[in-house]
Coordinates of C-alpha atoms and ligand atoms in Angstrom, one line a residue:
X1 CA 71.6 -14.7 133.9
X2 CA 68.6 -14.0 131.8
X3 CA 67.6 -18.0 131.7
X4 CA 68.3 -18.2 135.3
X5 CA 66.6 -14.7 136.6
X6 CA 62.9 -15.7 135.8
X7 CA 63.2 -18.4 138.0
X8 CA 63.8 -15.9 141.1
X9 CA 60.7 -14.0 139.8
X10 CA 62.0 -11.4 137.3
X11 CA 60.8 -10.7 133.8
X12 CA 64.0 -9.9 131.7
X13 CA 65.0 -7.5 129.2
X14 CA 67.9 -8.4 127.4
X15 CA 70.6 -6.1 125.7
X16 CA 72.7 -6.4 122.4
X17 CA 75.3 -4.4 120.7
X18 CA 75.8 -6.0 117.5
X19 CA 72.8 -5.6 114.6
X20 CA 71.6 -9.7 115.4
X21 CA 70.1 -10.3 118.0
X22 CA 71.9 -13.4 120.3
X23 CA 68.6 -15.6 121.1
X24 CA 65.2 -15.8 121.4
X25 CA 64.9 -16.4 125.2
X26 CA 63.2 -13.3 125.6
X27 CA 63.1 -9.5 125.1
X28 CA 65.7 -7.9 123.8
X29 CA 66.9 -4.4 122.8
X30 CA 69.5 -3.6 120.5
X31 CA 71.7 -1.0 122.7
X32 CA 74.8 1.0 122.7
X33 CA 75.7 2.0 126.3
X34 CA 78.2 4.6 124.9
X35 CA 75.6 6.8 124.2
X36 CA 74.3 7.9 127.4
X37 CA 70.6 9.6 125.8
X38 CA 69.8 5.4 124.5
X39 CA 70.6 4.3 128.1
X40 CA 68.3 6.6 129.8
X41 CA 65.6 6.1 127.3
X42 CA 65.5 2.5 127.7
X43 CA 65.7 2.6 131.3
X44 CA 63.0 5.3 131.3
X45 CA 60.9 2.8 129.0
X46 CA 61.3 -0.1 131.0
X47 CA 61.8 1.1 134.1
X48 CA 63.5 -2.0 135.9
X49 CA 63.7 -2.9 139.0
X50 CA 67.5 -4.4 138.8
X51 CA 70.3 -3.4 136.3
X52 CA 73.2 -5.8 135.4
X53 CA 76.0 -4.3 133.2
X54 CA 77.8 -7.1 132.1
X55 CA 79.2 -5.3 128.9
X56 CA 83.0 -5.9 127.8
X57 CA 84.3 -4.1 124.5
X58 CA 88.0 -4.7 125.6
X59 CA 89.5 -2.1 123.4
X60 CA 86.9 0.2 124.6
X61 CA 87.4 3.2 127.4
X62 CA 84.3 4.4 126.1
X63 CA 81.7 1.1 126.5
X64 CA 83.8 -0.3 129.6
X65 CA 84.4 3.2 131.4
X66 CA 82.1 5.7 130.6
X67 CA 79.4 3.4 129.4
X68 CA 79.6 1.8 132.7
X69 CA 78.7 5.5 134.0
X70 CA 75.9 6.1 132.0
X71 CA 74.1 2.8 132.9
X72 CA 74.8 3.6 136.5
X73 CA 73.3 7.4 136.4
X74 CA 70.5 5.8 134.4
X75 CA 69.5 3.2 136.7
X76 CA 69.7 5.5 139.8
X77 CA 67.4 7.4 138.4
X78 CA 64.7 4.8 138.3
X79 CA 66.2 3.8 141.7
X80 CA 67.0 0.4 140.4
X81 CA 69.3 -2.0 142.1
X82 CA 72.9 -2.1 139.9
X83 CA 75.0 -5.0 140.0
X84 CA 78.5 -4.3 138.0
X85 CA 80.1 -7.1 136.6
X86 CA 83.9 -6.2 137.4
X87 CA 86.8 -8.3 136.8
X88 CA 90.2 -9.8 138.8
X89 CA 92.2 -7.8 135.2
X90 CA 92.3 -4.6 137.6
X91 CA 95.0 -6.0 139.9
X92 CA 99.0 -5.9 138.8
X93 CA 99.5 -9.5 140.5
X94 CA 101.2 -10.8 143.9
X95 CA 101.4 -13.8 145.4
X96 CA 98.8 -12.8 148.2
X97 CA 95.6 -13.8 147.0
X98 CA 93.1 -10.3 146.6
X99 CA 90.2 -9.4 149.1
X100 CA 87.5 -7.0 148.4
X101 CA 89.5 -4.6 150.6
X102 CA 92.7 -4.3 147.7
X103 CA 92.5 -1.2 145.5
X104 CA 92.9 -1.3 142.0
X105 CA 96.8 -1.3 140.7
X106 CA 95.8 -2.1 136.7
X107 CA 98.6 -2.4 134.4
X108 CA 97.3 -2.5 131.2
X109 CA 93.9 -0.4 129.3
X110 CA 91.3 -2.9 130.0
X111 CA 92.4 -3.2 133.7
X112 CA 92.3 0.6 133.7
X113 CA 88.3 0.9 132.2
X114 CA 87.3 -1.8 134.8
X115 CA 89.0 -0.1 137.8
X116 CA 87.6 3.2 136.1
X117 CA 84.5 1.7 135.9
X118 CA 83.8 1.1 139.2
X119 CA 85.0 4.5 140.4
X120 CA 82.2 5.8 138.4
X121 CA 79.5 3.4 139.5
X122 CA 80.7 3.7 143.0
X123 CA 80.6 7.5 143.1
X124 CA 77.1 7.6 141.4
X125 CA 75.2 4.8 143.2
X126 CA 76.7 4.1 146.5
X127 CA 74.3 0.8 146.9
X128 CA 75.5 -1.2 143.6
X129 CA 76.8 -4.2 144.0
X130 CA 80.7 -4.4 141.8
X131 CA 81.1 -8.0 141.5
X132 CA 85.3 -8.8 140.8
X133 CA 85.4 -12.2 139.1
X134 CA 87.9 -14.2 137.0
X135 CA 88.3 -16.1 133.8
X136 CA 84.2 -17.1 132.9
X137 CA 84.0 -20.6 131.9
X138 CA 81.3 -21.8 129.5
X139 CA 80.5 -23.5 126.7
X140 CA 81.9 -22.6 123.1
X141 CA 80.8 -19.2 122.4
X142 CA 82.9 -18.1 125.9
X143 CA 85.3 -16.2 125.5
X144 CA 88.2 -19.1 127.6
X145 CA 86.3 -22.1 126.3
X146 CA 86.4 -20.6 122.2
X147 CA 90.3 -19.5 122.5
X148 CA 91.6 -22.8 124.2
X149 CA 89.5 -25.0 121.5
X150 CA 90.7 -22.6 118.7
X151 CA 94.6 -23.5 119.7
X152 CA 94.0 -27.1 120.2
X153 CA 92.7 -27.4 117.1
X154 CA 95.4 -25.0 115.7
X155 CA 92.6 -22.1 114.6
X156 CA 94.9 -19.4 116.8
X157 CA 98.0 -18.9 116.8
X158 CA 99.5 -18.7 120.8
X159 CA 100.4 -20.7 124.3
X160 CA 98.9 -21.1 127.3
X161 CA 101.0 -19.7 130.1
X162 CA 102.6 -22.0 132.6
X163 CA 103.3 -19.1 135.1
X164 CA 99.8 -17.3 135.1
X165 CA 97.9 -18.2 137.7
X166 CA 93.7 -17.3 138.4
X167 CA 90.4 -18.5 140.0
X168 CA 88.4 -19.7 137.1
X169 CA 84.5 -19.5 137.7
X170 CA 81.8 -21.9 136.0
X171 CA 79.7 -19.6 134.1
X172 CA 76.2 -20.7 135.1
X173 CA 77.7 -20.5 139.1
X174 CA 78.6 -16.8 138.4
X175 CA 75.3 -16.2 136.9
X176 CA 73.1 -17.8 139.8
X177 CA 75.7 -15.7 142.2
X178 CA 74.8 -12.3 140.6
X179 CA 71.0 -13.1 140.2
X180 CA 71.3 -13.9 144.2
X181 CA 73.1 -10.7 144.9
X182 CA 70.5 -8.4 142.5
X183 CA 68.0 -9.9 145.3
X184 CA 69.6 -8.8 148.3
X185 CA 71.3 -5.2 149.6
X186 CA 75.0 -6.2 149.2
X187 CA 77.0 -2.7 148.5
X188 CA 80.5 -2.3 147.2
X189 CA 83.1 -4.6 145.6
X190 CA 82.6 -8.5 146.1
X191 CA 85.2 -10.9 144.4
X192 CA 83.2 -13.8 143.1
X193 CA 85.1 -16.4 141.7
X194 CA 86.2 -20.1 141.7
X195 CA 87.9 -21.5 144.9
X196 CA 90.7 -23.1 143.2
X197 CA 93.6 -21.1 141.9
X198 CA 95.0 -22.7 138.4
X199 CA 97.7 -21.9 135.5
X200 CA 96.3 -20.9 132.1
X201 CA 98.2 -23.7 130.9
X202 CA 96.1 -26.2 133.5
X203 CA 92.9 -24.6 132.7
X204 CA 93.4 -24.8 129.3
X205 CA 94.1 -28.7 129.7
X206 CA 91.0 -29.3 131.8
X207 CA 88.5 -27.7 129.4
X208 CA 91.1 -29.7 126.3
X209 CA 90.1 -32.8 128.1
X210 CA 86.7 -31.9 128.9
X211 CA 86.2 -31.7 125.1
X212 CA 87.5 -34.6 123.7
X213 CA 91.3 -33.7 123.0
X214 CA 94.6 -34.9 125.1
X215 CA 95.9 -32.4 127.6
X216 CA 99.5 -32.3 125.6
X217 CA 97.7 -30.7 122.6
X218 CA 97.3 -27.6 124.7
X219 CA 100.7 -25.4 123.4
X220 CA 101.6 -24.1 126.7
X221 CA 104.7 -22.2 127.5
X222 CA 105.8 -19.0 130.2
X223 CA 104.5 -15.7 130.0
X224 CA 107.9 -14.7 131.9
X225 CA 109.7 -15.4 128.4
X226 CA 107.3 -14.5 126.3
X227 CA 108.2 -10.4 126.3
X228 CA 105.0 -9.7 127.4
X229 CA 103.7 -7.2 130.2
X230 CA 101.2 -9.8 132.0
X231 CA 99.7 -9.6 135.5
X232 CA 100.9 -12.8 136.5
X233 CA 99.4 -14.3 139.7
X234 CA 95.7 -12.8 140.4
X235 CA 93.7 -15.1 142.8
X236 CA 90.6 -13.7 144.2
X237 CA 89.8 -14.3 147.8
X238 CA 86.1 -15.0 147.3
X239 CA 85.4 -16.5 151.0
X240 CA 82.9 -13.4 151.6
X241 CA 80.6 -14.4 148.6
X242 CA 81.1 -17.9 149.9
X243 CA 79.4 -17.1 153.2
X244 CA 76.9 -14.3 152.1
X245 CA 75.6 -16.3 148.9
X246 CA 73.6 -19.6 148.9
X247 CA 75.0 -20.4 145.4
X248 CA 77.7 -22.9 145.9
X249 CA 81.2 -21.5 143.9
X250 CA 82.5 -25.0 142.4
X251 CA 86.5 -25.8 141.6
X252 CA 86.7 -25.3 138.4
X253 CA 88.2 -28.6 138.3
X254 CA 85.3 -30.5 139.8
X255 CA 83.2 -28.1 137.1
X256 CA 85.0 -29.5 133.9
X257 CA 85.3 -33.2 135.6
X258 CA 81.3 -33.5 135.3
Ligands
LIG301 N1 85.1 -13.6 130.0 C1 85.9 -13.6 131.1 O1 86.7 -14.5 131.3 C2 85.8 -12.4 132.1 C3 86.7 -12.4 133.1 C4 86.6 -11.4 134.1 C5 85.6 -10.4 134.0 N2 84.7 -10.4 132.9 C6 83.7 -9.4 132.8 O2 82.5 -10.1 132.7 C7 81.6 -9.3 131.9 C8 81.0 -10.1 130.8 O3 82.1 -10.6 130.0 P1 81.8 -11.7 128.9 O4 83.0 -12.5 128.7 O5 80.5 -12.4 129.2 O6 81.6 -10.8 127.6 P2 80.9 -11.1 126.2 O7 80.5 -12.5 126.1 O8 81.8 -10.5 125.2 O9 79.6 -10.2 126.3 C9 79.7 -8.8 126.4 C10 78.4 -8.1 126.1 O10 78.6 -6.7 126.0 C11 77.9 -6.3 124.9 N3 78.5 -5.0 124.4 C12 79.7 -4.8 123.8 N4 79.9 -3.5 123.5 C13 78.7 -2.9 124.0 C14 78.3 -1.6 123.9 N5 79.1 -0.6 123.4 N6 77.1 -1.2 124.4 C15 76.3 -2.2 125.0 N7 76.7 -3.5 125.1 C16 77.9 -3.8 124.5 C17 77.9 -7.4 123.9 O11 76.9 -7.3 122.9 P3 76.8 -8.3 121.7 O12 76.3 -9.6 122.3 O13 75.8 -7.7 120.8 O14 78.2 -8.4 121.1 C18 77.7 -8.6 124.8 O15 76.4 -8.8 125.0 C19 82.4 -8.1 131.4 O16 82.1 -7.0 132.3 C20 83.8 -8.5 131.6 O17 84.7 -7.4 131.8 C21 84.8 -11.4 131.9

């Protein structure tokens, strides 16, 4: 987002919780958006025109929940335009795919905080944009791309579940989406993800095969045996971002086939 957002015109300020900074692509501030007084002060400072909280702590109520609170009372009082980054971890699972129109039903913490999270930012700034999306493929310092190389090359210890299904999303298509959205008026919850529902276990093969490796040296196995509590089958209906945005959301098969 911050490489892409210049482009459409916007100077960027950059945030970072840990002490090193992440890159030099341009300003950043070292902050901690648990503590409500260093949110308002930096807002106050820079005085943005558009706010995107993109923060994830996941064993964090405090930086997920009630950080996602403060940033929201802070940017409303600049009057800045909020986009929440929210996630698809908020819904139990069904075989119905979810539209912006399902309410929350999280069954684990970090499911909770998001679904929290967007109560809050909801109640406090009517106008933000709360953008649901699903697993974020990038390159590999993501999150999916890091884990799935770290078991193919037997770093972590785990499987890849046959029997969990989502809507993968390209993370430079999820980025160009929420740049669009900071430029237009879109209020409320918007699921933004990939088109094409896929297993952990497929998705895991594709991004295997994408870098290098066979797609049977992805340990895959089902999250139905595995004892675990796991929301199972989350796709995200994403047709309205489809037809508001100009940003085209790819497969993530025809992504990781390039
Ligand atoms: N990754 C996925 O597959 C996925 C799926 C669905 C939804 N999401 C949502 O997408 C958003 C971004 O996820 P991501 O995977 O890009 O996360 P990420 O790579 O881990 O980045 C999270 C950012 O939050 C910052 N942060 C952590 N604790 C903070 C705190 N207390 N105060 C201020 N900033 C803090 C981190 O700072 P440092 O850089 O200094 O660590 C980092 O810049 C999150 O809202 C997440 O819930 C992600």
């Amino acid at each position: 987002m911050a490489r892409l957002a210049p482009a459409a015109g916007f100077e960027v300020v950059g945030t970072h919780a840990r002490p090193s900074r992440p890159h030099e692509l341009h300003d950043w501030s070292r902050l901690d958006v648990r503590d409500p007084f260093a949110v308002h002060t930096l807002v106050q400072l820079v005085r943005p025109a558009a706010v995107i909280n993109a923060c994830y702590d996941r064993g964090s109520w405090s930086a997920m929940a009630t950080g996602a609170a403060h940033v929201a009372t802070a940017s409303a009082a600049v009057g800045a335009r909020l986009v929440h980054i929210s996630s698809d971890a908020l819904h139990a699972g069904r075989p119905e795919a979810y539209t912006e129109d399902d309410d929350p039903t999280p069954i684990n913490a970090y499911g909770a905080a998001k679904a929290a999270a967007e109560t809050a930012v909801a109640a406090i700034d009517p106008s933000a944009a709360m953008v649901r999306t699903s697993l974020i493929v990038g390159d590999e310092s993501s999150h999916q791309t890091r884990f799935i190389l770290d078991l193919v090359n037997r770093r972590a210890e785990g499987r890849l579940f046959t029997d969990e299904i989502r809507c993968p999303i390209d993370g430079s298509d999820l980025a160009a989406a929420v740049v669009e959205l900071v430029g237009n008026d879109y209020a409320g919850v918007l699921n933004v993800a990939g088109p094409e529902a896929v297993t952990r276990a497929e998705l895991g093969r594709l991004i295997a095969v994408r870098h290098g490796h066979s797609r049977r040296s992805v340990p895959v196995g089902k999250a139905a045996r595995s004892g675990m509590v796991r929301n199972l089958d989350v796709k995200l209906d994403s047709s309205r971002a489809a037809g508001l945005l100009k940003t085209r959301l790819r497969p993530i098969s025809e992504v990781l086939s390039r």
